[in-house]
Amino acid sequence: MTPIPSCSIVIPTQNRPKLLPIAVASALAAAPPDGEVLIVDDNSAPAAAANLSDITDPRLRIILNPGAPGVARARNLGLRNARADVVFFLDDDDRMHPHYCAHLLGDILPRHAVDYGHAAYALIKDGARLRRVTRGRTDGVIAKGASFRQQACGFGMGFWIRKSTYLAVGPIDETLDTNEDTEYLLRLQAAGKRAWFSRRVAVDVCLHSGGTDQGHLTERTSDLRRARGFAHILTRHHDYLATQPAMRRFMRKRIIKKAVRARFPEMAETTIRQEALALERLRLRAYFIVHCARAGASWTRLWRRVMART
């Protein structure tokens, strides 16, 4: 009988022939001797296996997404096929730090009853470190009363989850092509799951100006798509967000900011009008005006229209 790995590191990938081997090497360096690194090939051409043929480490497994491509589907495939209960995510253009898995498995999980978590990360652009990102958070269980910004995390930010938690909460929403991590975080919170934040840098999140493979997914996602993604989440989780005013405000602000950047004022206008509380509408109007001003003088007519209709 094959022993159960201590952890699984899932790397969804699509058409990253130059960057994927670097990500895989970092994952293998971070994985314990009894861990596994699981590559989910999301319809790459050529196949991801061709770019990893030089790696003979038995901890490496590669599976194919047999259906329509999509990062949410690829992550779900990875989680379903992971053999360990503790599953880490790593983007195929990022690098995991070698201490991360051992620190979580050896120091945190034996002492704390937590269900998922994430960590500080280093932002890297074209090989140069820009900054360390913690958002003011400290090591430990993330308090339920913490701001949504402090609770929020992307799947590429050293995210990990117990497979038992994933099976209880359900799969990542495959209908979303952006913000699927935010939507999943809301479900974890609504289910009362406990999160852990590690302040020590766990991953290098790499941004690329060009000359390698495609840029980081977040950079390539249009502002309008992201605004629509947040609007979908706001609608889907209306009842839960009604009890979480700070989270609801965060969502509305993100929609407004992205809609202004996309030059789609109608979405910002609708978002403001949907807020039932008059004081909140005033705050959102002010936020809209500020971002219109940042976008340029030609946007003055847009915030005047919103002021007139809301």
XYZ file of C-alpha atoms in Angstrom, residues 6-310:
305
model
C 2.625 14.470 4.328
C 1.544 17.224 1.930
C 0.699 17.867 -1.709
C 1.816 20.938 -3.663
C -0.561 21.552 -6.578
C 0.691 23.563 -9.562
C -1.869 24.276 -12.316
C -0.096 25.171 -15.548
C -0.836 26.293 -19.062
C 1.781 27.206 -21.661
C 4.627 28.211 -19.352
C 7.502 26.159 -20.817
C 10.276 28.392 -19.445
C 8.863 29.243 -16.034
C 7.232 25.945 -15.057
C 10.503 24.025 -14.454
C 11.646 26.786 -12.088
C 8.390 26.614 -10.125
C 8.568 22.816 -9.970
C 12.172 22.864 -8.764
C 11.200 25.229 -5.939
C 8.248 23.019 -4.984
C 10.409 19.900 -4.877
C 12.918 21.754 -2.694
C 10.103 22.748 -0.317
C 8.262 19.418 -0.238
C 9.264 16.975 2.522
C 10.808 13.638 1.492
C 7.364 12.050 1.862
C 5.518 14.875 0.096
C 4.296 15.120 -3.488
C 4.248 17.782 -6.189
C 1.213 17.493 -8.459
C 1.209 19.268 -11.826
C -2.178 19.827 -13.454
C -1.613 20.395 -17.164
C -4.434 22.691 -18.252
C -4.266 21.923 -21.988
C -0.708 23.166 -22.543
C 0.782 22.976 -26.031
C 3.254 21.357 -26.024
C 2.306 19.231 -23.030
C 3.814 20.248 -19.693
C 5.423 16.813 -19.349
C 7.735 17.634 -22.255
C 9.171 20.567 -20.300
C 9.726 18.440 -17.198
C 11.237 15.358 -18.822
C 14.621 15.964 -17.163
C 13.125 15.699 -13.650
C 13.250 12.158 -12.296
C 12.144 12.879 -8.727
C 9.509 10.251 -7.796
C 7.580 12.851 -5.796
C 6.519 14.556 -9.039
C 3.180 13.585 -10.612
C 1.552 15.052 -13.710
C -2.141 14.821 -14.542
C -4.079 16.265 -17.473
C -7.221 18.361 -17.429
C -9.432 16.361 -19.817
C -12.087 19.062 -20.089
C -12.308 22.717 -21.004
C -9.326 24.756 -19.809
C -9.671 26.970 -16.755
C -7.576 27.614 -13.673
C -10.469 26.945 -11.265
C -11.125 23.579 -12.912
C -7.397 22.791 -12.798
C -7.199 23.599 -9.082
C -10.239 21.422 -8.390
C -8.634 18.563 -10.296
C -5.478 18.999 -8.272
C -7.338 19.014 -4.972
C -9.390 15.969 -5.872
C -6.294 14.035 -6.942
C -4.030 15.173 -4.103
C -3.200 12.242 -1.843
C -2.338 14.297 1.254
C -4.730 16.086 3.590
C -2.654 19.293 3.577
C -2.598 20.797 0.079
C -0.571 23.836 -0.987
C -1.112 25.899 -4.140
C 1.733 27.327 -6.205
C 1.354 29.301 -9.438
C 3.419 28.050 -12.343
C 5.428 31.275 -12.639
C 6.175 31.674 -8.917
C 8.656 30.099 -6.511
C 8.028 28.491 -3.120
C 10.547 29.096 -0.348
C 12.179 25.888 0.918
C 11.145 26.312 4.572
C 7.409 26.800 4.060
C 5.995 23.266 4.075
C 8.236 22.077 6.913
C 7.357 25.116 9.037
C 3.626 24.607 8.615
C 3.666 20.828 9.021
C 6.143 20.756 11.899
C 5.503 23.937 13.875
C 1.951 25.120 13.193
C -0.458 22.285 12.482
C 0.550 20.111 15.470
C -0.223 23.024 17.815
C -3.167 24.836 16.232
C -6.572 23.655 15.014
C -6.717 25.541 11.718
C -8.327 24.642 8.404
C -6.544 26.758 5.817
C -4.110 29.613 5.589
C -1.741 31.782 3.633
C 1.468 33.706 4.137
C 3.571 36.752 3.434
C 5.083 36.853 -0.021
C 7.842 38.685 -1.843
C 6.851 40.621 -4.946
C 9.445 40.091 -7.666
C 9.569 41.897 -11.009
C 11.990 40.842 -13.728
C 14.205 39.187 -11.125
C 14.367 42.155 -8.736
C 12.653 42.053 -5.346
C 10.243 44.969 -4.997
C 8.844 44.440 -1.508
C 7.626 42.021 1.118
C 3.826 41.948 1.434
C 2.165 41.268 4.802
C -0.638 43.905 4.878
C 0.142 44.516 8.537
C -0.720 40.983 9.602
C 1.060 39.029 12.310
C 1.676 35.311 12.819
C -1.312 33.432 14.132
C -4.971 32.621 13.717
C -6.714 35.364 11.748
C -9.380 36.900 13.971
C -12.922 36.752 12.640
C -13.256 40.466 13.381
C -10.216 41.383 11.284
C -10.715 43.653 8.299
C -11.491 41.919 5.048
C -8.215 43.200 3.615
C -6.371 41.369 6.391
C -8.416 38.218 5.886
C -8.243 38.260 2.098
C -5.763 36.112 0.236
C -5.203 34.937 -3.289
C -4.553 31.320 -4.147
C -1.034 32.354 -5.181
C -0.151 33.805 -1.776
C 1.130 30.681 -0.094
C -2.431 29.379 0.165
C -2.958 25.945 1.697
C -6.047 24.033 2.754
C -6.886 20.734 4.380
C -8.446 18.422 1.835
C -11.091 17.522 4.413
C -12.009 21.220 4.592
C -12.182 21.439 0.799
C -14.485 18.428 0.640
C -16.735 19.958 3.305
C -16.955 23.431 1.722
C -17.149 22.240 -1.865
C -15.221 22.901 -5.073
C -13.904 26.203 -6.344
C -16.472 27.940 -8.572
C -15.525 27.001 -12.138
C -17.962 29.516 -13.644
C -15.675 32.357 -12.531
C -12.655 33.203 -14.661
C -11.388 35.748 -12.124
C -11.795 36.424 -8.382
C -12.551 32.753 -7.764
C -10.203 32.867 -4.779
C -12.166 35.723 -3.185
C -15.431 33.864 -3.689
C -13.982 30.721 -2.127
C -12.627 32.673 0.834
C -16.129 33.958 1.569
C -17.428 30.394 1.617
C -14.674 29.336 3.998
C -15.518 32.219 6.305
C -19.265 31.608 6.113
C -18.598 27.971 7.065
C -16.714 29.115 10.167
C -13.337 27.739 9.065
C -10.234 28.965 10.899
C -7.335 30.515 8.994
C -3.663 30.881 9.864
C -1.324 33.592 8.587
C 2.434 33.028 8.420
C 4.381 36.278 8.455
C 7.561 34.683 7.144
C 7.781 34.932 3.347
C 6.555 31.699 1.771
C 6.574 32.407 -1.963
C 8.053 34.742 -4.530
C 5.205 36.156 -6.610
C 6.830 36.979 -9.929
C 5.721 39.707 -12.324
C 7.114 39.798 -15.844
C 7.399 42.716 -18.258
C 7.929 40.428 -21.215
C 10.463 38.254 -22.918
C 9.505 35.089 -21.031
C 6.192 33.295 -20.878
C 2.898 35.100 -20.366
C 2.719 37.666 -17.602
C 1.225 36.958 -14.204
C -2.479 36.049 -14.461
C -3.631 38.956 -12.254
C -1.777 41.416 -14.483
C -3.391 39.960 -17.608
C -6.956 40.038 -16.293
C -8.926 43.036 -17.549
C -10.398 45.517 -15.085
C -13.889 44.988 -16.500
C -13.682 41.216 -16.002
C -12.532 41.716 -12.433
C -15.344 44.216 -11.769
C -17.893 41.741 -13.117
C -16.350 39.001 -11.003
C -16.746 41.043 -7.825
C -20.326 41.932 -8.821
C -21.113 38.224 -9.227
C -19.686 37.497 -5.777
C -21.653 40.357 -4.231
C -24.879 38.945 -5.670
C -24.160 35.309 -4.861
C -23.216 36.013 -1.240
C -25.778 38.746 -0.631
C -27.211 37.191 2.534
C -23.835 36.522 4.156
C -22.419 39.923 3.190
C -25.498 41.601 4.670
C -24.090 40.523 8.051
C -20.560 41.660 7.144
C -20.704 45.397 6.316
C -16.933 45.837 6.072
C -16.646 42.999 3.559
C -19.611 44.338 1.584
C -17.993 47.787 1.464
C -14.716 46.251 0.283
C -16.518 44.448 -2.552
C -18.389 47.548 -3.692
C -15.208 49.615 -3.653
C -13.403 47.039 -5.749
C -16.224 47.089 -8.304
C -16.152 50.897 -8.467
C -12.366 51.072 -8.772
C -12.194 48.462 -11.531
C -15.213 49.917 -13.364
C -13.600 53.372 -13.428
C -10.353 51.930 -14.743
C -12.307 50.047 -17.418
C -14.212 53.241 -18.308
C -17.501 51.529 -17.558
C -19.268 54.037 -15.275
C -22.652 52.328 -15.512
C -21.396 49.474 -13.350
C -20.070 51.888 -10.727
C -23.387 53.745 -10.781
C -25.388 50.546 -10.299
C -23.147 49.448 -7.445
C -23.672 52.711 -5.572
C -27.441 52.656 -6.086
C -27.673 49.099 -4.751
C -26.396 50.164 -1.328
C -29.385 50.551 0.996
C -27.703 52.662 3.684
C -27.589 56.370 2.874
C -24.304 56.947 4.716
C -22.668 54.095 2.825
C -23.911 55.539 -0.469
C -22.247 58.844 0.408
C -18.985 57.065 1.166
C -19.153 55.173 -2.103
C -19.911 58.372 -4.016
C -16.833 59.984 -2.495
C -14.752 56.945 -3.398
C -16.047 57.083 -6.961
C -15.240 60.805 -7.267
C -11.686 60.257 -6.043
C -11.035 57.529 -8.598
C -12.628 59.555 -11.387
C -10.318 62.445 -10.499
C -7.330 60.125 -10.628
C -8.452 58.929 -14.046
C -8.404 62.476 -15.453
C -10.472 65.632 -15.833
C -12.603 64.107 -18.596
C -14.222 61.923 -15.962
C -15.900 64.854 -14.192
C -19.160 64.291 -16.077
C -19.262 60.680 -14.886
C -19.326 61.407 -11.185
C -21.823 64.228 -11.774
C -24.125 61.714 -13.412
C -23.772 59.361 -10.450
C -24.428 62.191 -7.988
C -27.600 63.072 -9.888
C -29.001 59.541 -10.025
C -28.154 58.120 -6.594
